[in-house]
PDB file of C-alpha atoms and ligand atoms in Angstrom:
ATOM      1  CA  MET A 191      35.575  96.317  72.663  1.00 96.00           C
ATOM      2  CA  ILE A 192      37.164  98.720  70.202  1.00 98.00           C
ATOM      3  CA  ARG A 193      39.102  97.748  67.079  1.00 98.00           C
ATOM      4  CA  ILE A 194      42.195  99.620  65.881  1.00 98.00           C
ATOM      5  CA  ALA A 195      43.842  99.224  62.471  1.00 98.00           C
ATOM      6  CA  ILE A 196      47.603  99.643  62.386  1.00 97.00           C
ATOM      7  CA  GLN A 197      50.189  99.165  59.654  1.00 97.00           C
ATOM      8  CA  ALA A 198      51.136  95.473  59.376  1.00 94.00           C
ATOM      9  CA  LYS A 199      54.740  96.234  58.489  1.00 93.00           C
ATOM     10  CA  GLY A 200      56.595  99.334  57.459  1.00 95.00           C
ATOM     11  CA  ARG A 201      57.660 102.639  58.928  1.00 96.00           C
ATOM     12  CA  LEU A 202      54.672 103.179  61.198  1.00 97.00           C
ATOM     13  CA  ASN A 203      54.369  99.670  62.591  1.00 95.00           C
ATOM     14  CA  GLU A 204      57.000  99.807  65.290  1.00 95.00           C
ATOM     15  CA  ASP A 205      56.058 103.214  66.715  1.00 96.00           C
ATOM     16  CA  SER A 206      52.360 102.291  66.675  1.00 97.00           C
ATOM     17  CA  MET A 207      53.004  99.061  68.590  1.00 95.00           C
ATOM     18  CA  GLU A 208      55.268 100.871  71.029  1.00 94.00           C
ATOM     19  CA  LEU A 209      52.682 103.555  71.709  1.00 96.00           C
ATOM     20  CA  LEU A 210      50.037 100.935  72.466  1.00 96.00           C
ATOM     21  CA  ALA A 211      52.432  99.025  74.727  1.00 95.00           C
ATOM     22  CA  GLU A 212      53.432 102.168  76.631  1.00 94.00           C
ATOM     23  CA  ALA A 213      49.754 102.955  77.056  1.00 96.00           C
ATOM     24  CA  GLY A 214      49.282  99.578  78.772  1.00 95.00           C
ATOM     25  CA  MET A 215      47.887  97.639  75.808  1.00 95.00           C
ATOM     26  CA  LYS A 216      50.081  94.639  75.305  1.00 89.00           C
ATOM     27  CA  ILE A 217      49.850  92.821  72.006  1.00 88.00           C
ATOM     28  CA  ALA A 218      51.250  89.349  71.527  1.00 81.00           C
ATOM     29  CA  ASP A 219      53.705  89.435  68.653  1.00 70.00           C
ATOM     30  CA  SER A 220      51.678  87.270  66.281  1.00 66.00           C
ATOM     31  CA  ARG A 221      51.849  89.489  63.270  1.00 62.00           C
ATOM     32  CA  ARG A 222      50.990  86.701  60.909  1.00 69.00           C
ATOM     33  CA  LYS A 223      47.478  86.849  62.294  1.00 82.00           C
ATOM     34  CA  LEU A 224      45.418  89.617  60.755  1.00 91.00           C
ATOM     35  CA  LEU A 225      43.492  90.249  63.945  1.00 93.00           C
ATOM     36  CA  THR A 226      44.721  89.913  67.528  1.00 94.00           C
ATOM     37  CA  GLN A 227      43.409  90.829  70.921  1.00 93.00           C
ATOM     38  CA  ALA A 228      45.330  93.125  73.259  1.00 93.00           C
ATOM     39  CA  GLU A 229      45.923  92.412  76.922  1.00 92.00           C
ATOM     40  CA  GLY A 230      45.103  95.056  79.508  1.00 90.00           C
ATOM     41  CA  PHE A 231      42.423  96.840  77.470  1.00 96.00           C
ATOM     42  CA  PRO A 232      39.314  95.781  75.522  1.00 97.00           C
ATOM     43  CA  LEU A 233      41.099  96.305  72.209  1.00 97.00           C
ATOM     44  CA  GLU A 234      41.434  94.325  69.000  1.00 96.00           C
ATOM     45  CA  VAL A 235      44.295  95.068  66.613  1.00 96.00           C
ATOM     46  CA  LEU A 236      43.782  94.660  62.885  1.00 96.00           C
ATOM     47  CA  TYR A 237      46.963  94.673  60.775  1.00 96.00           C
ATOM     48  CA  LEU A 238      46.609  96.247  57.334  1.00 96.00           C
ATOM     49  CA  ARG A 239      48.631  97.966  54.610  1.00 96.00           C
ATOM     50  CA  ASP A 240      48.665 101.649  55.392  1.00 96.00           C
ATOM     51  CA  ASP A 241      46.841 102.456  52.135  1.00 95.00           C
ATOM     52  CA  ASP A 242      43.851 100.431  53.320  1.00 97.00           C
ATOM     53  CA  ILE A 243      43.530 101.978  56.787  1.00 98.00           C
ATOM     54  CA  PRO A 244      41.500 105.137  55.919  1.00 98.00           C
ATOM     55  CA  GLN A 245      38.900 103.065  54.081  1.00 98.00           C
ATOM     56  CA  ALA A 246      38.738 100.370  56.761  1.00 98.00           C
ATOM     57  CA  VAL A 247      37.989 103.091  59.321  1.00 98.00           C
ATOM     58  CA  ALA A 248      35.515 104.948  57.085  1.00 98.00           C
ATOM     59  CA  ASP A 249      33.620 101.680  56.472  1.00 98.00           C
ATOM     60  CA  GLY A 250      33.673 100.663  60.133  1.00 98.00           C
ATOM     61  CA  VAL A 251      35.754  97.515  59.525  1.00 98.00           C
ATOM     62  CA  ALA A 252      37.966  99.127  62.174  1.00 98.00           C
ATOM     63  CA  ASP A 253      36.714 101.754  64.627  1.00 98.00           C
ATOM     64  CA  ILE A 254      39.962 103.687  64.745  1.00 98.00           C
ATOM     65  CA  GLY A 255      43.336 103.542  63.020  1.00 98.00           C
ATOM     66  CA  ILE A 256      46.891 104.847  63.079  1.00 98.00           C
ATOM     67  CA  VAL A 257      48.050 106.131  59.703  1.00 98.00           C
ATOM     68  CA  GLY A 258      50.016 108.976  58.093  1.00 98.00           C
ATOM     69  CA  LEU A 259      48.127 112.195  57.355  1.00 97.00           C
ATOM     70  CA  ASN A 260      49.426 111.811  53.801  1.00 97.00           C
ATOM     71  CA  GLU A 261      47.361 108.638  53.346  1.00 97.00           C
ATOM     72  CA  VAL A 262      44.317 110.232  54.969  1.00 97.00           C
ATOM     73  CA  GLY A 263      44.596 113.170  52.555  1.00 96.00           C
ATOM     74  CA  GLU A 264      45.172 110.984  49.535  1.00 96.00           C
ATOM     75  CA  LYS A 265      42.310 108.597  50.127  1.00 92.00           C
ATOM     76  CA  ASP A 266      39.980 111.478  51.011  1.00 90.00           C
ATOM     77  CA  MET A 267      37.738 109.227  53.114  1.00 94.00           C
ATOM     78  CA  ASP A 268      35.174 110.521  55.552  1.00 96.00           C
ATOM     79  CA  VAL A 269      37.031 109.865  58.808  1.00 98.00           C
ATOM     80  CA  GLU A 270      37.701 111.994  61.842  1.00 97.00           C
ATOM     81  CA  VAL A 271      41.307 112.960  62.657  1.00 98.00           C
ATOM     82  CA  LEU A 272      41.256 112.517  66.430  1.00 98.00           C
ATOM     83  CA  HIS A 273      44.794 113.019  67.601  1.00 97.00           C
ATOM     84  CA  ARG A 274      48.257 113.786  66.241  1.00 97.00           C
ATOM     85  CA  LEU A 275      50.788 111.234  67.392  1.00 97.00           C
ATOM     86  CA  GLY A 276      54.113 112.974  66.795  1.00 93.00           C
ATOM     87  CA  PHE A 277      55.895 110.197  64.907  1.00 96.00           C
ATOM     88  CA  GLY A 278      56.234 109.331  61.200  1.00 96.00           C
ATOM     89  CA  GLN A 279      57.003 112.907  60.333  1.00 96.00           C
ATOM     90  CA  CYS A 280      57.627 113.631  56.678  1.00 96.00           C
ATOM     91  CA  ARG A 281      56.481 115.922  53.901  1.00 97.00           C
ATOM     92  CA  LEU A 282      55.181 115.561  50.394  1.00 98.00           C
ATOM     93  CA  SER A 283      57.315 117.579  48.021  1.00 98.00           C
ATOM     94  CA  LEU A 284      57.806 118.328  44.359  1.00 98.00           C
ATOM     95  CA  ALA A 285      61.320 117.595  43.126  1.00 98.00           C
ATOM     96  CA  ILE A 286      62.975 118.167  39.775  1.00 98.00           C
ATOM     97  CA  PRO A 287      66.327 117.134  38.204  1.00 98.00           C
ATOM     98  CA  LYS A 288      69.046 119.082  39.997  1.00 97.00           C
ATOM     99  CA  GLU A 289      70.503 120.669  36.842  1.00 97.00           C
ATOM    100  CA  GLU A 290      67.167 122.321  35.952  1.00 96.00           C
ATOM    101  CA  GLY A 291      66.661 126.000  36.736  1.00 96.00           C
ATOM    102  CA  TYR A 292      63.557 126.636  38.840  1.00 97.00           C
ATOM    103  CA  ASP A 293      61.615 129.869  38.889  1.00 94.00           C
ATOM    104  CA  GLY A 294      58.357 128.897  40.575  1.00 96.00           C
ATOM    105  CA  LEU A 295      55.350 126.652  40.119  1.00 97.00           C
ATOM    106  CA  GLN A 296      54.993 127.650  36.450  1.00 97.00           C
ATOM    107  CA  TRP A 297      57.892 125.277  35.811  1.00 98.00           C
ATOM    108  CA  PHE A 298      55.391 122.398  36.146  1.00 98.00           C
ATOM    109  CA  GLU A 299      53.020 123.685  33.453  1.00 97.00           C
ATOM    110  CA  GLY A 300      52.632 120.963  30.811  1.00 97.00           C
ATOM    111  CA  LYS A 301      55.165 118.708  32.542  1.00 98.00           C
ATOM    112  CA  LYS A 302      54.775 115.048  33.478  1.00 98.00           C
ATOM    113  CA  ILE A 303      54.993 114.344  37.211  1.00 98.00           C
ATOM    114  CA  ALA A 304      55.319 110.844  38.679  1.00 98.00           C
ATOM    115  CA  THR A 305      53.714 110.213  42.063  1.00 98.00           C
ATOM    116  CA  SER A 306      51.897 107.758  44.318  1.00 97.00           C
ATOM    117  CA  TYR A 307      49.781 110.664  45.574  1.00 98.00           C
ATOM    118  CA  PRO A 308      47.728 111.756  42.536  1.00 98.00           C
ATOM    119  CA  GLY A 309      44.823 112.959  44.689  1.00 97.00           C
ATOM    120  CA  ILE A 310      46.828 115.414  46.817  1.00 98.00           C
ATOM    121  CA  LEU A 311      48.906 116.596  43.844  1.00 98.00           C
ATOM    122  CA  GLY A 312      45.874 117.005  41.584  1.00 98.00           C
ATOM    123  CA  ARG A 313      44.128 119.166  44.189  1.00 97.00           C
ATOM    124  CA  PHE A 314      47.268 121.234  44.745  1.00 98.00           C
ATOM    125  CA  PHE A 315      47.793 121.891  41.032  1.00 98.00           C
ATOM    126  CA  SER A 316      44.174 122.794  40.416  1.00 97.00           C
ATOM    127  CA  GLU A 317      44.239 125.222  43.369  1.00 97.00           C
ATOM    128  CA  LYS A 318      47.326 126.848  41.874  1.00 97.00           C
ATOM    129  CA  GLY A 319      45.988 126.782  38.321  1.00 97.00           C
ATOM    130  CA  ILE A 320      48.737 124.552  36.943  1.00 97.00           C
ATOM    131  CA  ASN A 321      47.988 122.088  34.138  1.00 97.00           C
ATOM    132  CA  ALA A 322      50.329 119.154  34.380  1.00 97.00           C
ATOM    133  CA  CYS A 323      50.131 115.480  33.517  1.00 98.00           C
ATOM    134  CA  ILE A 324      50.104 113.341  36.661  1.00 98.00           C
ATOM    135  CA  GLU A 325      51.533 109.875  36.169  1.00 97.00           C
ATOM    136  CA  THR A 326      50.491 107.540  38.990  1.00 97.00           C
ATOM    137  CA  ILE A 327      53.030 104.900  39.934  1.00 96.00           C
ATOM    138  CA  ALA A 328      52.997 102.689  43.006  1.00 93.00           C
ATOM    139  CA  GLY A 329      56.650 102.745  44.037  1.00 90.00           C
ATOM    140  CA  SER A 330      60.234 103.767  43.155  1.00 92.00           C
ATOM    141  CA  VAL A 331      58.908 107.180  42.178  1.00 96.00           C
ATOM    142  CA  GLU A 332      62.315 108.802  42.639  1.00 95.00           C
ATOM    143  CA  ILE A 333      63.866 106.986  39.668  1.00 96.00           C
ATOM    144  CA  ALA A 334      61.126 108.080  37.212  1.00 96.00           C
ATOM    145  CA  PRO A 335      62.946 111.176  35.870  1.00 96.00           C
ATOM    146  CA  SER A 336      66.265 109.398  35.289  1.00 95.00           C
ATOM    147  CA  VAL A 337      64.626 106.612  33.267  1.00 95.00           C
ATOM    148  CA  GLY A 338      62.589 109.059  31.218  1.00 95.00           C
ATOM    149  CA  MET A 339      59.186 108.218  32.720  1.00 95.00           C
ATOM    150  CA  ALA A 340      58.562 111.735  33.992  1.00 97.00           C
ATOM    151  CA  ASP A 341      60.020 115.250  34.169  1.00 98.00           C
ATOM    152  CA  ALA A 342      59.634 115.562  37.926  1.00 98.00           C
ATOM    153  CA  ILE A 343      58.266 113.749  40.965  1.00 98.00           C
ATOM    154  CA  PHE A 344      55.939 114.375  43.883  1.00 98.00           C
ATOM    155  CA  ASP A 345      56.877 112.125  46.770  1.00 97.00           C
ATOM    156  CA  ILE A 346      57.524 111.639  50.480  1.00 96.00           C
ATOM    157  CA  VAL A 347      60.661 113.343  51.757  1.00 95.00           C
ATOM    158  CA  SER A 348      62.113 113.191  55.252  1.00 90.00           C
ATOM    159  CA  SER A 349      65.849 113.885  55.197  1.00 90.00           C
ATOM    160  CA  GLY A 350      66.092 114.484  51.456  1.00 89.00           C
ATOM    161  CA  GLY A 351      68.916 111.939  51.059  1.00 91.00           C
ATOM    162  CA  THR A 352      66.973 109.779  48.594  1.00 91.00           C
ATOM    163  CA  LEU A 353      66.360 112.790  46.347  1.00 95.00           C
ATOM    164  CA  VAL A 354      70.027 113.751  46.286  1.00 95.00           C
ATOM    165  CA  SER A 355      71.169 110.234  45.487  1.00 95.00           C
ATOM    166  CA  ASN A 356      68.764 110.222  42.529  1.00 95.00           C
ATOM    167  CA  GLY A 357      70.000 113.537  41.139  1.00 96.00           C
ATOM    168  CA  LEU A 358      66.899 115.478  42.209  1.00 97.00           C
ATOM    169  CA  LYS A 359      66.289 118.660  44.191  1.00 97.00           C
ATOM    170  CA  GLU A 360      63.280 119.555  46.317  1.00 97.00           C
ATOM    171  CA  VAL A 361      61.622 122.709  44.993  1.00 98.00           C
ATOM    172  CA  GLU A 362      58.194 122.841  46.694  1.00 98.00           C
ATOM    173  CA  LYS A 363      57.134 121.472  50.082  1.00 97.00           C
ATOM    174  CA  VAL A 364      53.426 120.871  49.552  1.00 97.00           C
ATOM    175  CA  VAL A 365      52.117 119.218  52.743  1.00 96.00           C
ATOM    176  CA  PHE A 366      53.514 118.082  56.051  1.00 97.00           C
ATOM    177  CA  SER A 367      52.521 114.771  57.524  1.00 97.00           C
ATOM    178  CA  GLU A 368      52.766 112.750  60.704  1.00 97.00           C
ATOM    179  CA  ALA A 369      51.032 109.699  62.098  1.00 98.00           C
ATOM    180  CA  VAL A 370      47.535 110.435  63.351  1.00 98.00           C
ATOM    181  CA  LEU A 371      44.780 108.557  65.112  1.00 98.00           C
ATOM    182  CA  ILE A 372      41.693 108.498  62.921  1.00 98.00           C
ATOM    183  CA  GLY A 373      38.206 107.363  63.843  1.00 98.00           C
ATOM    184  CA  ASN A 374      34.949 106.283  62.282  1.00 98.00           C
ATOM    185  CA  ARG A 375      32.299 108.992  62.539  1.00 97.00           C
ATOM    186  CA  MET A 376      29.544 106.707  63.861  1.00 97.00           C
ATOM    187  CA  LEU A 377      31.134 105.185  66.971  1.00 97.00           C
ATOM    188  CA  THR A 378      28.790 103.949  69.689  1.00 97.00           C
ATOM    189  CA  ASP A 379      28.892 105.611  73.108  1.00 97.00           C
ATOM    190  CA  GLU A 380      30.689 102.600  74.540  1.00 97.00           C
ATOM    191  CA  LYS A 381      33.418 102.896  71.891  1.00 98.00           C
ATOM    192  CA  ARG A 382      33.700 106.671  72.352  1.00 98.00           C
ATOM    193  CA  GLN A 383      34.271 106.035  76.032  1.00 98.00           C
ATOM    194  CA  LEU A 384      37.067 103.537  75.320  1.00 98.00           C
ATOM    195  CA  LEU A 385      38.539 105.924  72.771  1.00 98.00           C
ATOM    196  CA  SER A 386      38.742 108.792  75.226  1.00 97.00           C
ATOM    197  CA  GLN A 387      40.444 106.473  77.731  1.00 97.00           C
ATOM    198  CA  MET A 388      42.976 105.558  75.045  1.00 98.00           C
ATOM    199  CA  ILE A 389      43.668 109.171  74.136  1.00 97.00           C
ATOM    200  CA  PHE A 390      44.079 110.026  77.817  1.00 97.00           C
ATOM    201  CA  ARG A 391      46.746 107.315  78.057  1.00 97.00           C
ATOM    202  CA  PHE A 392      48.459 108.394  74.820  1.00 97.00           C
ATOM    203  CA  GLU A 393      48.695 111.939  76.134  1.00 95.00           C
ATOM    204  CA  ALA A 394      50.289 110.748  79.363  1.00 94.00           C
ATOM    205  CA  VAL A 395      52.902 108.882  77.337  1.00 94.00           C
ATOM    206  CA  GLU A 396      53.466 111.801  74.942  1.00 93.00           C
ATOM    207  CA  ARG A 397      53.961 114.323  77.737  1.00 91.00           C
ATOM    208  CA  SER A 398      56.809 112.230  79.118  1.00 92.00           C
ATOM    209  CA  ARG A 399      58.607 111.879  75.781  1.00 91.00           C
ATOM    210  CA  GLY A 400      61.988 113.560  75.873  1.00 91.00           C
ATOM    211  CA  MET A 401      61.608 114.347  79.587  1.00 93.00           C
ATOM    212  CA  LYS A 402      63.659 113.122  82.566  1.00 94.00           C
ATOM    213  CA  TYR A 403      63.049 113.172  86.286  1.00 94.00           C
ATOM    214  CA  MET A 404      65.968 114.630  88.200  1.00 94.00           C
ATOM    215  CA  LEU A 405      66.685 114.810  91.915  1.00 95.00           C
ATOM    216  CA  MET A 406      69.630 116.278  93.779  1.00 96.00           C
ATOM    217  CA  ASN A 407      70.828 117.451  97.144  1.00 96.00           C
ATOM    218  CA  LEU A 408      71.264 121.195  97.497  1.00 96.00           C
ATOM    219  CA  PRO A 409      72.228 123.657 100.247  1.00 96.00           C
ATOM    220  CA  GLU A 410      68.954 125.263 101.414  1.00 95.00           C
ATOM    221  CA  ASP A 411      70.140 128.783 100.734  1.00 95.00           C
ATOM    222  CA  LYS A 412      70.629 127.896  97.046  1.00 94.00           C
ATOM    223  CA  VAL A 413      67.011 126.872  96.413  1.00 92.00           C
ATOM    224  CA  GLU A 414      66.041 130.217  94.967  1.00 90.00           C
ATOM    225  CA  GLU A 415      68.880 130.122  92.444  1.00 92.00           C
ATOM    226  CA  ALA A 416      67.991 126.519  91.564  1.00 92.00           C
ATOM    227  CA  VAL A 417      64.376 127.493  90.894  1.00 89.00           C
ATOM    228  CA  LYS A 418      65.592 129.985  88.296  1.00 89.00           C
ATOM    229  CA  ILE A 419      67.612 127.283  86.540  1.00 90.00           C
ATOM    230  CA  LEU A 420      64.802 124.719  86.676  1.00 86.00           C
ATOM    231  CA  PRO A 421      61.464 125.593  85.140  1.00 71.00           C
ATOM    232  CA  GLY A 422      59.742 122.391  86.304  1.00 64.00           C
ATOM    233  CA  MET A 423      56.150 121.388  85.703  1.00 56.00           C
ATOM    234  CA  LYS A 424      54.939 123.953  88.221  1.00 68.00           C
ATOM    235  CA  SER A 425      57.861 124.594  90.526  1.00 75.00           C
ATOM    236  CA  PRO A 426      60.394 122.105  91.845  1.00 83.00           C
ATOM    237  CA  THR A 427      59.514 119.930  94.812  1.00 89.00           C
ATOM    238  CA  VAL A 428      61.798 120.767  97.742  1.00 92.00           C
ATOM    239  CA  LEU A 429      62.064 118.292 100.625  1.00 94.00           C
ATOM    240  CA  PRO A 430      64.066 118.691 103.830  1.00 93.00           C
ATOM    241  CA  LEU A 431      67.016 116.357 104.464  1.00 93.00           C
ATOM    242  CA  ALA A 432      68.001 114.942 107.855  1.00 93.00           C
ATOM    243  CA  GLN A 433      71.209 116.977 107.645  1.00 91.00           C
ATOM    244  CA  THR A 434      70.395 120.575 108.546  1.00 93.00           C
ATOM    245  CA  GLY A 435      71.053 123.225 105.924  1.00 95.00           C
ATOM    246  CA  TRP A 436      70.461 120.776 103.047  1.00 96.00           C
ATOM    247  CA  CYS A 437      67.410 119.779 101.030  1.00 96.00           C
ATOM    248  CA  SER A 438      66.435 117.482  98.199  1.00 96.00           C
ATOM    249  CA  VAL A 439      65.121 119.055  95.009  1.00 94.00           C
ATOM    250  CA  HIS A 440      63.011 117.074  92.489  1.00 93.00           C
ATOM    251  CA  VAL A 441      62.188 118.328  89.044  1.00 92.00           C
ATOM    252  CA  VAL A 442      61.224 117.296  85.512  1.00 91.00           C
ATOM    253  CA  VAL A 443      63.616 118.496  82.816  1.00 93.00           C
ATOM    254  CA  ARG A 444      63.773 118.263  79.053  1.00 93.00           C
ATOM    255  CA  GLU A 445      66.320 115.712  77.954  1.00 93.00           C
ATOM    256  CA  ASP A 446      67.918 118.095  75.447  1.00 94.00           C
ATOM    257  CA  GLU A 447      68.610 120.575  78.255  1.00 94.00           C
ATOM    258  CA  LEU A 448      69.714 117.994  80.788  1.00 95.00           C
ATOM    259  CA  TRP A 449      73.481 118.454  80.654  1.00 96.00           C
ATOM    260  CA  THR A 450      73.408 122.268  80.631  1.00 95.00           C
ATOM    261  CA  LYS A 451      71.091 122.209  83.641  1.00 95.00           C
ATOM    262  CA  ILE A 452      73.312 119.716  85.464  1.00 96.00           C
ATOM    263  CA  GLU A 453      76.371 121.916  84.885  1.00 96.00           C
ATOM    264  CA  GLN A 454      74.560 125.011  86.153  1.00 95.00           C
ATOM    265  CA  LEU A 455      73.277 123.152  89.214  1.00 95.00           C
ATOM    266  CA  LYS A 456      76.697 121.780  90.091  1.00 96.00           C
ATOM    267  CA  GLU A 457      78.056 125.311  89.936  1.00 96.00           C
ATOM    268  CA  ILE A 458      75.657 126.454  92.657  1.00 96.00           C
ATOM    269  CA  GLY A 459      76.527 123.466  94.845  1.00 96.00           C
ATOM    270  CA  ALA A 460      74.170 120.627  93.876  1.00 96.00           C
ATOM    271  CA  GLU A 461      75.425 117.161  94.811  1.00 96.00           C
ATOM    272  CA  ASP A 462      74.346 113.556  94.251  1.00 96.00           C
ATOM    273  CA  ILE A 463      72.321 114.328  91.172  1.00 96.00           C
ATOM    274  CA  LEU A 464      70.142 111.417  90.021  1.00 97.00           C
ATOM    275  CA  VAL A 465      68.469 111.302  86.616  1.00 97.00           C
ATOM    276  CA  LEU A 466      65.575 108.875  86.196  1.00 97.00           C
ATOM    277  CA  ALA A 467      63.358 107.861  83.292  1.00 94.00           C
ATOM    278  CA  LEU A 468      59.937 109.473  83.252  1.00 93.00           C
ATOM    279  CA  GLU A 469      57.321 107.073  81.968  1.00 90.00           C
ATOM    280  CA  LYS A 470      53.936 108.757  82.233  1.00 92.00           C
ATOM    281  CA  THR A 471      52.721 112.213  83.158  1.00 90.00           C
ATOM    282  CA  ILE A 472      49.075 112.386  84.212  1.00 91.00           C
ATOM    283  CA  ARG A 473      47.363 115.747  84.443  1.00 85.00           C
TER     284      ARG A 473
HETATM  285  P1  ATP B 695      52.401  99.497  53.151  1.00 63.95           P
HETATM  286  O1  ATP B 695      53.008  98.204  52.783  1.00 63.95           O
HETATM  287  O2  ATP B 695      51.734  99.434  54.495  1.00 63.95           O
HETATM  288  O3  ATP B 695      51.523 100.087  52.095  1.00 63.95           O
HETATM  289  P2  ATP B 695      54.212 101.652  52.461  1.00 63.95           P
HETATM  290  O4  ATP B 695      55.374 101.108  51.729  1.00 63.95           O
HETATM  291  O5  ATP B 695      53.112 102.325  51.712  1.00 63.95           O
HETATM  292  O6  ATP B 695      53.631 100.495  53.392  1.00 63.95           O
HETATM  293  P3  ATP B 695      55.986 102.942  54.414  1.00 63.95           P
HETATM  294  O7  ATP B 695      57.192 103.242  53.605  1.00 63.95           O
HETATM  295  O8  ATP B 695      56.060 101.880  55.435  1.00 63.95           O
HETATM  296  O9  ATP B 695      54.676 102.741  53.507  1.00 63.95           O
HETATM  297  O10 ATP B 695      55.572 104.334  55.108  1.00 63.95           O
HETATM  298  C1  ATP B 695      54.410 104.440  55.863  1.00 63.95           C
HETATM  299  C2  ATP B 695      54.188 105.881  56.242  1.00 63.95           C
HETATM  300  O11 ATP B 695      55.265 106.348  57.049  1.00 63.95           O
HETATM  301  C3  ATP B 695      54.128 106.880  55.101  1.00 63.95           C
HETATM  302  O12 ATP B 695      52.879 106.906  54.468  1.00 63.95           O
HETATM  303  C4  ATP B 695      54.418 108.178  55.823  1.00 63.95           C
HETATM  304  O13 ATP B 695      53.247 108.650  56.472  1.00 63.95           O
HETATM  305  C5  ATP B 695      55.388 107.756  56.924  1.00 63.95           C
HETATM  306  N1  ATP B 695      56.801 108.164  56.704  1.00 63.95           N
HETATM  307  C6  ATP B 695      57.552 108.892  57.544  1.00 63.95           C
HETATM  308  N2  ATP B 695      58.783 109.101  57.107  1.00 63.95           N
HETATM  309  C7  ATP B 695      58.864 108.527  55.946  1.00 63.95           C
HETATM  310  C8  ATP B 695      59.914 108.408  54.982  1.00 63.95           C
HETATM  311  N3  ATP B 695      61.117 108.926  55.158  1.00 63.95           N
HETATM  312  N4  ATP B 695      59.633 107.701  53.867  1.00 63.95           N
HETATM  313  C9  ATP B 695      58.430 107.148  53.701  1.00 63.95           C
HETATM  314  N5  ATP B 695      57.409 107.251  54.589  1.00 63.95           N
HETATM  315  C10 ATP B 695      57.607 107.928  55.694  1.00 63.95           C
HETATM  316 MG1   MG B 696      51.282 101.953  51.515  1.00 63.95          MG
END
């Protein structure tokens, strides 16, 4: 049995649950319970606030956890970052009132900066030799300058919309973050084994993200041209059809290229094109 800590509610909860489900670990939706058991894998799920996940994993309360790199960096706990998960992307940035002129990091010298990430910001400023006053606040950081609590902020940014609507502009992107799988450093062999099975499944799910499986009928003499259009996993699978002179071509394509590929294939004579969901890719 292995125990994973995930965010109880918030931005990472849904994607974390979905990843587990796609990897064949079904969790009954009983979020009011702090600890539940998954079906289909010897896994227990512990629901926590994201701030508490690095420590829970470092202390062994949970064996592994899904949390933003930003929280891992801030809490500075001794945990292993095992795998990047590709969701929850954001960055931690310095932002100042939009009417201020900005000529580089020196701007922050002697200023008061509001943030929920004093650890990361403190390390950044001391690396850069900036002396600033870091004001730690738990939430609503973006309103601090307009109410006179601080001169600037250091906070999570994804689209930047929140900054703009609070009259701020992003001037320094300090660190990038995404959700990661972290692990305790002292896992038993049995748990390591379960962990590598989990990562194997996550990778199969990740490889299929944004990919579609496409099949079509094509005149045999057009196969070579089709191969040039379709850079499949290795090369497309080509199967004979009962009707002579025709074949069936199967290939995996990136979803963002799907329509351009379809148009090119139709031009060389492809017919009956089917596009199917691709769930898992095992290597
Ligand atoms: P909790 O109640 O668990 O402490 P929280 O309010 O601290 O939740 P959320 O806002 O749910 O945190 O964000 C969780 C994580 O999602 C962040 O730490 C960050 O890694 C990631 N994230 C990705 N995009 C964004 C964004 N636009 N704003 C905030 N967090 C984001
Ligand atoms: Mg939090």
